[in-house]
Coordinates of C-alpha atoms in Angstrom, one line a residue:
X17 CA -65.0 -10.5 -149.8
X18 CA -65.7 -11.7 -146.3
X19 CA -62.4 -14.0 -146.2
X20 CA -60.2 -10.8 -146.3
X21 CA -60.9 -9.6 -143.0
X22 CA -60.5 -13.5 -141.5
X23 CA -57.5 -13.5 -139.1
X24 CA -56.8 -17.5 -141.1
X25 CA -56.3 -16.1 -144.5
X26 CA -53.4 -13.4 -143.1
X27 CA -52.2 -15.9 -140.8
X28 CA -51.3 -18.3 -143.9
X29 CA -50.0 -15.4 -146.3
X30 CA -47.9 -14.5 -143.3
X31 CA -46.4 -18.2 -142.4
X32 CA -45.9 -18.8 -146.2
X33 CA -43.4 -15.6 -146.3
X34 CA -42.1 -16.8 -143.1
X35 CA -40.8 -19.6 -143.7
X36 CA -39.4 -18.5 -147.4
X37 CA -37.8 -15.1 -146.0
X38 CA -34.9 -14.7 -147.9
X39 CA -36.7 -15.9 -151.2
X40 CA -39.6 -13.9 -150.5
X41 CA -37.2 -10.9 -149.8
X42 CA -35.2 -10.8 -153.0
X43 CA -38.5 -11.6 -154.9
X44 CA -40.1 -7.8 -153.0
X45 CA -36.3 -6.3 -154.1
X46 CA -37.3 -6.7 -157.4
X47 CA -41.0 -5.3 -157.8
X48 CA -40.0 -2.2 -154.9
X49 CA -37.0 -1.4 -157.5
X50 CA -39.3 -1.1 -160.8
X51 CA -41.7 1.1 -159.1
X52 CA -38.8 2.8 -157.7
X53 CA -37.5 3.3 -161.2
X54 CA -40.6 4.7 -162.7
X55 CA -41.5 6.6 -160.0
X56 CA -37.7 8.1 -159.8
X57 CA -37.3 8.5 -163.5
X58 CA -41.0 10.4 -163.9
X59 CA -40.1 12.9 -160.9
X60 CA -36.8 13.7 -162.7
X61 CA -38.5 14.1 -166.3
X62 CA -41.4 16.3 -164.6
X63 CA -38.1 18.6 -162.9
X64 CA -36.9 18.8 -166.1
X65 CA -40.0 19.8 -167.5
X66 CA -41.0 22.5 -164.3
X67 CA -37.8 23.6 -165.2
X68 CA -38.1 24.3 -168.8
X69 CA -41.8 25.7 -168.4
X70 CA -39.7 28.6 -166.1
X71 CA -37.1 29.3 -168.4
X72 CA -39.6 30.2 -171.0
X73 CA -42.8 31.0 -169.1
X74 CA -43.2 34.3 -169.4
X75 CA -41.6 34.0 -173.1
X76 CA -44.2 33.4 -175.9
X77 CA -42.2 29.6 -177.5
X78 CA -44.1 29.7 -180.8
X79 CA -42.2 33.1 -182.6
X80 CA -39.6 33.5 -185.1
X81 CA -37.0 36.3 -185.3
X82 CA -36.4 37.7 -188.8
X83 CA -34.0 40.9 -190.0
X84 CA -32.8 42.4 -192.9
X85 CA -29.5 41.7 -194.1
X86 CA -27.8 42.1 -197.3
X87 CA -28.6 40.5 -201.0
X88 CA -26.5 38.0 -202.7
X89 CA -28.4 37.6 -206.2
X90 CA -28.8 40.8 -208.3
X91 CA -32.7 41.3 -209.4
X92 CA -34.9 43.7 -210.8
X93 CA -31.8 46.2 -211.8
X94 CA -30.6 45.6 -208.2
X95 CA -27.1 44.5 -207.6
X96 CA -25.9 41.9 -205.1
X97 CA -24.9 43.1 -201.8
X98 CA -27.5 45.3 -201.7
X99 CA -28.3 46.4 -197.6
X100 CA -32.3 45.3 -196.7
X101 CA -34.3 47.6 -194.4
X102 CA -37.3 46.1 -192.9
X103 CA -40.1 49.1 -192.5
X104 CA -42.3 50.0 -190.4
X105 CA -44.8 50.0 -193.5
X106 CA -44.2 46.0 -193.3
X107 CA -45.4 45.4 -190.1
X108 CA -48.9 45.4 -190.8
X109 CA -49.0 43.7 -194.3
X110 CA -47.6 40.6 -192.4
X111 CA -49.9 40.7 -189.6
X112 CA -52.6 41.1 -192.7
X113 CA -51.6 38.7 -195.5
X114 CA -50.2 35.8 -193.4
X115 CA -52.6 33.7 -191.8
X116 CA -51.6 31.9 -188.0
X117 CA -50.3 35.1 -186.7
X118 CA -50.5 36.5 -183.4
X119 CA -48.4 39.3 -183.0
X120 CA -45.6 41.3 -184.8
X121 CA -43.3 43.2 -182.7
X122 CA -41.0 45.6 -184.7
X123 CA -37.8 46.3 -182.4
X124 CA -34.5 48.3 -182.5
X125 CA -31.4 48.1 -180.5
X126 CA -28.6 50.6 -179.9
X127 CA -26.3 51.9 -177.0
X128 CA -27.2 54.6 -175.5
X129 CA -25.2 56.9 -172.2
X130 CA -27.3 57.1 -169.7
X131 CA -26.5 59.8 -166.7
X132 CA -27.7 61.0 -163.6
X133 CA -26.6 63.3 -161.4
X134 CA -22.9 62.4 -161.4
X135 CA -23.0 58.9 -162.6
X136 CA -22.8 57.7 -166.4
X137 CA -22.4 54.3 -168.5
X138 CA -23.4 52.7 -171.5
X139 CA -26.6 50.6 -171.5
X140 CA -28.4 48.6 -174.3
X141 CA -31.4 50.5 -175.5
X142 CA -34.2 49.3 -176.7
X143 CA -37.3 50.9 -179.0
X144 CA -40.4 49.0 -178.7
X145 CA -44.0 48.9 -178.5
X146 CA -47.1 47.8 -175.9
X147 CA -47.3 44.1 -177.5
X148 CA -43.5 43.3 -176.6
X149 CA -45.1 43.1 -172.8
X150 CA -47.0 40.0 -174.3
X151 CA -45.2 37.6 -176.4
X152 CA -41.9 38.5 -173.5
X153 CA -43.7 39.2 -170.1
X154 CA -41.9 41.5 -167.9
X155 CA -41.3 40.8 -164.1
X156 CA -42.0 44.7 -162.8
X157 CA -40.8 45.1 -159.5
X158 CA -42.1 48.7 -159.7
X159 CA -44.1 50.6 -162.1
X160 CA -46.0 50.0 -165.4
X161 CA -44.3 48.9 -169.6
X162 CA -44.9 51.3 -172.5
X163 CA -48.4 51.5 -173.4
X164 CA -50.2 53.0 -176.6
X165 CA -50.3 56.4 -175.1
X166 CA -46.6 57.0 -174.9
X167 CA -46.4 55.9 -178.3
X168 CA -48.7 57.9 -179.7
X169 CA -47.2 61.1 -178.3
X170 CA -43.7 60.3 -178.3
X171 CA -43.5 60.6 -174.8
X172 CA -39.7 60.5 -173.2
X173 CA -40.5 57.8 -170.8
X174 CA -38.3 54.9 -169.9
X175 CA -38.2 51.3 -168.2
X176 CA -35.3 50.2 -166.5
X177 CA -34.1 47.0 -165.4
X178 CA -33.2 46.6 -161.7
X179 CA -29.2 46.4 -162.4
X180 CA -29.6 50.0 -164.3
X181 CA -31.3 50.9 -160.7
X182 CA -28.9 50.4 -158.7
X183 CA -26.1 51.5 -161.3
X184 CA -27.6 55.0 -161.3
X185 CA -29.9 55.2 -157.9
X186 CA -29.3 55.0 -154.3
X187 CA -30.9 52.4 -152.7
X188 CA -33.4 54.6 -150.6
X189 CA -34.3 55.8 -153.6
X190 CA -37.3 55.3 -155.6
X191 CA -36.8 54.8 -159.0
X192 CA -40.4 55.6 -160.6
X193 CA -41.3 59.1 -161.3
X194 CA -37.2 60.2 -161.3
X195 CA -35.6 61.4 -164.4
X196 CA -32.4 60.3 -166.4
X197 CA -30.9 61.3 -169.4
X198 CA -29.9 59.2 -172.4
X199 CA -27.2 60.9 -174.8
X200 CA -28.4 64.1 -172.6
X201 CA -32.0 64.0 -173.2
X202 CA -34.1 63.9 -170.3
X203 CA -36.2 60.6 -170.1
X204 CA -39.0 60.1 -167.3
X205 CA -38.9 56.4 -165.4
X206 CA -41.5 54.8 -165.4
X207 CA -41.2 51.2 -164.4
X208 CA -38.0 49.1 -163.3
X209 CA -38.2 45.1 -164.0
X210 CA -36.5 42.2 -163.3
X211 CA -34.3 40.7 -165.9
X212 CA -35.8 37.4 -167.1
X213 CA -34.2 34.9 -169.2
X214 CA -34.3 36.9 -172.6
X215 CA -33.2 40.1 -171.0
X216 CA -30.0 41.6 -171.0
X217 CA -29.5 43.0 -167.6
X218 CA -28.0 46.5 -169.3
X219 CA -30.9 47.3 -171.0
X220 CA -33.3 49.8 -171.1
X221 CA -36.8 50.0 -173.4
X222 CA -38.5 53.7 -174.6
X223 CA -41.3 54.1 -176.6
X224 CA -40.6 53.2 -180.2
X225 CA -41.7 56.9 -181.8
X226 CA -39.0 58.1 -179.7
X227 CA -36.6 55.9 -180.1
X228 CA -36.7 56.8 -184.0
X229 CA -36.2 60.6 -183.0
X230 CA -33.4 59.5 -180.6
X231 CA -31.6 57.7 -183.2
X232 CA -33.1 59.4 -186.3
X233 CA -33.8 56.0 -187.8
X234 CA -36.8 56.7 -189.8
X235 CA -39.2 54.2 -190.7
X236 CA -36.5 51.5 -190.0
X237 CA -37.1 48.3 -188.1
X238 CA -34.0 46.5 -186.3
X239 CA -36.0 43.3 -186.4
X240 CA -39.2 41.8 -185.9
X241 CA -40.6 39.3 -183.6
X242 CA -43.1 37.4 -184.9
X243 CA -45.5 35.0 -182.4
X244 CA -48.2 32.5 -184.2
X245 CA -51.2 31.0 -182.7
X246 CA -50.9 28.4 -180.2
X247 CA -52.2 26.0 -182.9
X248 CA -50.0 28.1 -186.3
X249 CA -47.0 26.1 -188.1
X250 CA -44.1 28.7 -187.2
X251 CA -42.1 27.1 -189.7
X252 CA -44.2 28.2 -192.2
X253 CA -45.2 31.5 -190.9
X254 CA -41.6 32.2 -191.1
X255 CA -41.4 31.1 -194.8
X256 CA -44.4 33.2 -195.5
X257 CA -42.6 36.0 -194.1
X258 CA -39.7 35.9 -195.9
X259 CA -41.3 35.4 -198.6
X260 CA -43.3 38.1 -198.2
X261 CA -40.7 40.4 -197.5
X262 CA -38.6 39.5 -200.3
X263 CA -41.7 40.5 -202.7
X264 CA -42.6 44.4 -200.3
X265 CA -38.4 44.9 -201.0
X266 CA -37.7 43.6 -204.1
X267 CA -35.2 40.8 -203.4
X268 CA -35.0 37.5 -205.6
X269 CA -37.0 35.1 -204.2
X270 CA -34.5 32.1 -204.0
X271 CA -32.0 34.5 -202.7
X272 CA -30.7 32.8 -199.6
X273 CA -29.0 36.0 -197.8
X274 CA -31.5 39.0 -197.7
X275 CA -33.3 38.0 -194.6
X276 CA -31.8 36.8 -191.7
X277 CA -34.4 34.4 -188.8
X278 CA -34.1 33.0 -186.0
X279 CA -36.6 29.9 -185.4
X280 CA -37.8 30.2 -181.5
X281 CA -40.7 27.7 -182.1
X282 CA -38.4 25.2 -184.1
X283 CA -36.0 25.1 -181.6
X284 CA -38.2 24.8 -178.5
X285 CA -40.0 22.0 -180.1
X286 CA -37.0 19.9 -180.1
X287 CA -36.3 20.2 -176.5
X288 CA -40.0 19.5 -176.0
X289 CA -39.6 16.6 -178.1
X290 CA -36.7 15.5 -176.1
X291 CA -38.6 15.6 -172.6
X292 CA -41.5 13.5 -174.3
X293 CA -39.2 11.1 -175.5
X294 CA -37.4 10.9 -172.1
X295 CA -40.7 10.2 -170.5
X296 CA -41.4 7.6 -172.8
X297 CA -38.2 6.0 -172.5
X298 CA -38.7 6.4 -168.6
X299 CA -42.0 4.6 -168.8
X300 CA -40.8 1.6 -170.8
X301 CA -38.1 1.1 -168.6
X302 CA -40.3 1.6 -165.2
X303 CA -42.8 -0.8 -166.5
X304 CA -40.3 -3.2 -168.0
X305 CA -38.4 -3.5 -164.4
X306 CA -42.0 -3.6 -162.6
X307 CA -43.2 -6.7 -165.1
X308 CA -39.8 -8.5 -164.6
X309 CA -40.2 -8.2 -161.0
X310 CA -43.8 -9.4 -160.8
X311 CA -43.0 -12.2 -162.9
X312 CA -40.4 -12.8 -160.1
X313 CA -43.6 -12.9 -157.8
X314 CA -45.1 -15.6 -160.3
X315 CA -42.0 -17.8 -160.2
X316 CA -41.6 -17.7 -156.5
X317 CA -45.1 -19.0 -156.0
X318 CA -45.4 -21.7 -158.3
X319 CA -42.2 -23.0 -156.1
X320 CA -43.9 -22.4 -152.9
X321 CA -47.2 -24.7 -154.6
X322 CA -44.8 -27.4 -155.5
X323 CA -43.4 -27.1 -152.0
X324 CA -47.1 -26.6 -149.8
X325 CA -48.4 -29.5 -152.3
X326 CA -49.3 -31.9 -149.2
X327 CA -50.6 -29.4 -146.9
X328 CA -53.0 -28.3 -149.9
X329 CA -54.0 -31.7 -150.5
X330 CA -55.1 -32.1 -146.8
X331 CA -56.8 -29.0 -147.4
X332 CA -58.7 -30.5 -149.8
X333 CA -59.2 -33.3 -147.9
X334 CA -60.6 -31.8 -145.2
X335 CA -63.5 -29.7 -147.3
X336 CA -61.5 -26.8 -149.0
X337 CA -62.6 -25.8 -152.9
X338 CA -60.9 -25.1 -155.2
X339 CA -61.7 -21.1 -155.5
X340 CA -60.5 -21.2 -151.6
X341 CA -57.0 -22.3 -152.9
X342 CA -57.1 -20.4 -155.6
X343 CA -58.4 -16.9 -153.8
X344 CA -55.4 -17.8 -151.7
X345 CA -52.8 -17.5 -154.0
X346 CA -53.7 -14.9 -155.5
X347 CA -54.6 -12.9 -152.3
X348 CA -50.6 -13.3 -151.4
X349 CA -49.4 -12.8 -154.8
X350 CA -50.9 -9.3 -154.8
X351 CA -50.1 -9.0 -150.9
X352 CA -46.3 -9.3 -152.0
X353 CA -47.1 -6.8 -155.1
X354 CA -48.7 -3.9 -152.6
X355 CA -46.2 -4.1 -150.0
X356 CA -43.5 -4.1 -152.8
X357 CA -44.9 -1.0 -154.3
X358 CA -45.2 1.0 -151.7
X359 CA -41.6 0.5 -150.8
X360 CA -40.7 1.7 -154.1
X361 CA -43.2 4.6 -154.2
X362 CA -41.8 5.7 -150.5
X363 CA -38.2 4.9 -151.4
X364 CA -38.7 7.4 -154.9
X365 CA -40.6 9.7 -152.9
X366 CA -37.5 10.2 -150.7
X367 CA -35.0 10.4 -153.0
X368 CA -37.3 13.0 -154.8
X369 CA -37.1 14.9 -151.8
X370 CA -33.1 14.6 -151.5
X371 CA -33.2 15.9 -155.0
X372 CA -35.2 19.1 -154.9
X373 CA -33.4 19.8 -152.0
X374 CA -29.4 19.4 -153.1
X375 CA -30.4 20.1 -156.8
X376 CA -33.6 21.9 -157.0
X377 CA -33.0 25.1 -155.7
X378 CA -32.2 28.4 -157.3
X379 CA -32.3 30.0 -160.5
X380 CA -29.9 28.1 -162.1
X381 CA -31.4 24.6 -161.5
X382 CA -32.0 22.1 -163.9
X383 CA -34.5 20.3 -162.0
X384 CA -37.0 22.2 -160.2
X385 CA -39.6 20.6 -157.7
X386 CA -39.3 16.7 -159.1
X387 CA -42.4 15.0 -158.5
X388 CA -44.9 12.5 -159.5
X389 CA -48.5 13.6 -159.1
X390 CA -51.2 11.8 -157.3
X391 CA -53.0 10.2 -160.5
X392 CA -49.7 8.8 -161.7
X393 CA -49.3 6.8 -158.4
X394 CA -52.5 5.7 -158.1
X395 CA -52.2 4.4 -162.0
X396 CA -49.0 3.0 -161.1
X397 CA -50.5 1.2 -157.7
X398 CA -53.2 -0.6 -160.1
X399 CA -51.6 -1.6 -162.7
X400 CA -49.1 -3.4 -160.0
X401 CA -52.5 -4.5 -158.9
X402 CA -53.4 -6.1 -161.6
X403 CA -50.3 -7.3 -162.7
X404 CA -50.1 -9.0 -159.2
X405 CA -53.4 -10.6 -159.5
X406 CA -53.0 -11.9 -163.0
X407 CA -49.8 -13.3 -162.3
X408 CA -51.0 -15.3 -159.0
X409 CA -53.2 -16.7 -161.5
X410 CA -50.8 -18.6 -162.6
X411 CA -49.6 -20.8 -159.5
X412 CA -53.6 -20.3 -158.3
X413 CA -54.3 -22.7 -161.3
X414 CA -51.9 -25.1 -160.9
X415 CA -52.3 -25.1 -156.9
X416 CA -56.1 -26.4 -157.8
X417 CA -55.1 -29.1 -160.2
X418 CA -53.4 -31.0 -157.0
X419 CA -56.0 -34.1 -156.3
X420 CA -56.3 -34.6 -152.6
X421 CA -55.0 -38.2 -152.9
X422 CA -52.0 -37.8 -155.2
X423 CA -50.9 -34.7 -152.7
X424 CA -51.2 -36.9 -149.4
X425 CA -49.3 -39.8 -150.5
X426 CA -46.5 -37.2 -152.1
X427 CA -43.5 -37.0 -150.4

């Protein structure tokens, strides 16, 4: 290792690029623009990603949404077109008899008028439990979600989101602890969120006991939300539902109509799929573009052997072996490799930057904070190095094949 830190071996790597500049230029072009590539295309997959994992962060992916709708085969004395009611009753044989489940939410919409003082509108309101908090986390600005408690006693509580605030409240005001009315019964507030993603910013959510005496809906479910184990198939926990559900209500089972679902889990999977796909393709291309340009490297040194083949021959003339020749080679090869990737690695780092900043900012962007990490640099940085050092190999061999003799008397 003692001839890399001999002022010689720079001093030839330096007057061999000297006096092929332009070659030697185009040849650094080509490397610096396949670690460009990768490192461009990876920060723009990882945005996408950062991006995705916001939209659905505080969502739980892996759920299904199933409802009741009407029948279209007539079976045991039923006829077709016969309304289905999920019930309450239902929720726990599911959670029960279906194995991969996390949670099942039961839920119920319906407009509701809310008032205070002297101002009134219609709002989306929503009866739910406790566990809706954790398969579709809400961002409280102020105050506490529904817990067990306010179910158990019915209590006329309420959580608002922040556009129903300032709807209804002055701005000096504090919104937890005030009252409201919806369809003129007085309802307590008790938190105010932010509306995510999944929320509608008219909405409002009360205990699900009271909902049912607000409404006078029974044991009636609007729909159910149903989250599986990070390892479950959704797909078939939503089969097993239906299925289910078709047996507790007495619906044919090949009847395609009675239940309604919505496949959450399905659906995100694709997208996932996508961005794995897209960061495949991204490092096939990168890695394509970074061989082709290394190869480049390859090429331009076995011209610059055939070219230094007398001054190697004197070299071996006056005592040089043949590892000398050969360390040299390759030494410059992986010189021209390293200073081409770290051009590209800047040059993607930059224009990384100039993204995030034009593109990455708000709620609405598609790519948030584009980056490479560390790791994938350093990965990218050796396998260059590598590449670099194989690839010298190549002119390395043929640079120690020259004979003294037959190189002095070449012209």
């Amino acid at each position: 290792m003692k001839f890399l830190f001999e002022s010689d071996t720079w001093q030839e790597i330096y007057e061999s690029i000297r006096k092929n500049k332009l070659r030697t230029l185009v040849t650094i072009i080509g490397v610096t623009w396949g670690i460009f590539l990768l490192v461009t295309l990876l920060g723009c997959a990882k945005g996408m990603e950062n991006s995705f994992n916001r939209l659905f962060g505080d969502f739980a992916t892996n759920s299904v949404f199933v409802w009741g709708q009407s029948t279209s085969i007539p079976f045991k004395g039923f006829q077709d077109n016969r309304r289905i009611r999920i019930k309450l009753n239902h929720v726990e044989k599911i959670k029960n008899e279906i194995p991969g489940i996390d949670f099942v939410v039961p839920r119920y919409e319906r407009t509701g008028t809310l008032t205070r003082n002297f101002e009134s509108a219609d709002y989306t309101v929503f009866g739910d439990y406790p566990q809706l908090n954790k398969v579709q986390k809400k961002n409280l600005s102020f105050g506490r979600f529904i817990n067990h408690q306010d179910i158990d006693k019915k209590r006329k509580v309420v959580v608002i989101s922040e556009e129903v605030f300032k709807q209804l409240f002055k701005k000096e005001e504090e919104g937890v602890g005030q009252n409201l009315q919806i369809n003129e019964i007085s309802f307590k507030v008790i938190g105010i969120f932010k509306a995510g993603q999944f929320d509608r910013e008219d909405s409002v959510h009360i205990p699900f006991s009271c909902f049912q005496q607000l409404y006078n809906v029974g044991d009636n479910v609007g729909w159910l939300m149903i989250t599986g184990l990070a390892n479950a198939d959704i797909n078939q926990i939503e089969k097993d539902t239906k299925l289910l559900l078709k047996n507790l209500c007495k619906v044919h089972p090949d009847d395609p109509r009675a239940f309604g679902g919505f496949n959450f889990g399905k659906e995100y999977s694709k997208m996932t799929g996508f961005l794995k796909g897209m960061q495949f393709l991204t490092w096939f291309v990168g890695i394509a573009t970074l061989i082709a340009g290394v190869f480049a490297i390859g090429n331009i040194l076995l011209i610059t052997v055939t070219e230094r083949t007398k001054e190697i021959g004197i070299r071996r003339a006056l005592g040089a072996t043949p590892i000398m020749i050969k360390r040299q080679i390759i030494l410059e090869a992986l010189s021209l490799s390293l200073i081409a990737g770290t051009l590209g690695i800047i040059c993607g780092g930059l224009v990384l930057i100039f993204i995030d900043s034009e593109f990455g900012q708000g709620d609405e962007a598609v790519l948030v904070n584009p980056s490479v990490s560390i790791p994938i640099v350093i990965f990218a940085v050796i396998c260059l190095a590598v590449l670099g050092t194989l690839i010298g190999m190549i002119p390395a061999n043929r640079a120690t094949k020259i004979k003294p003799i037959e190189a002095l008397s070449d012209e």
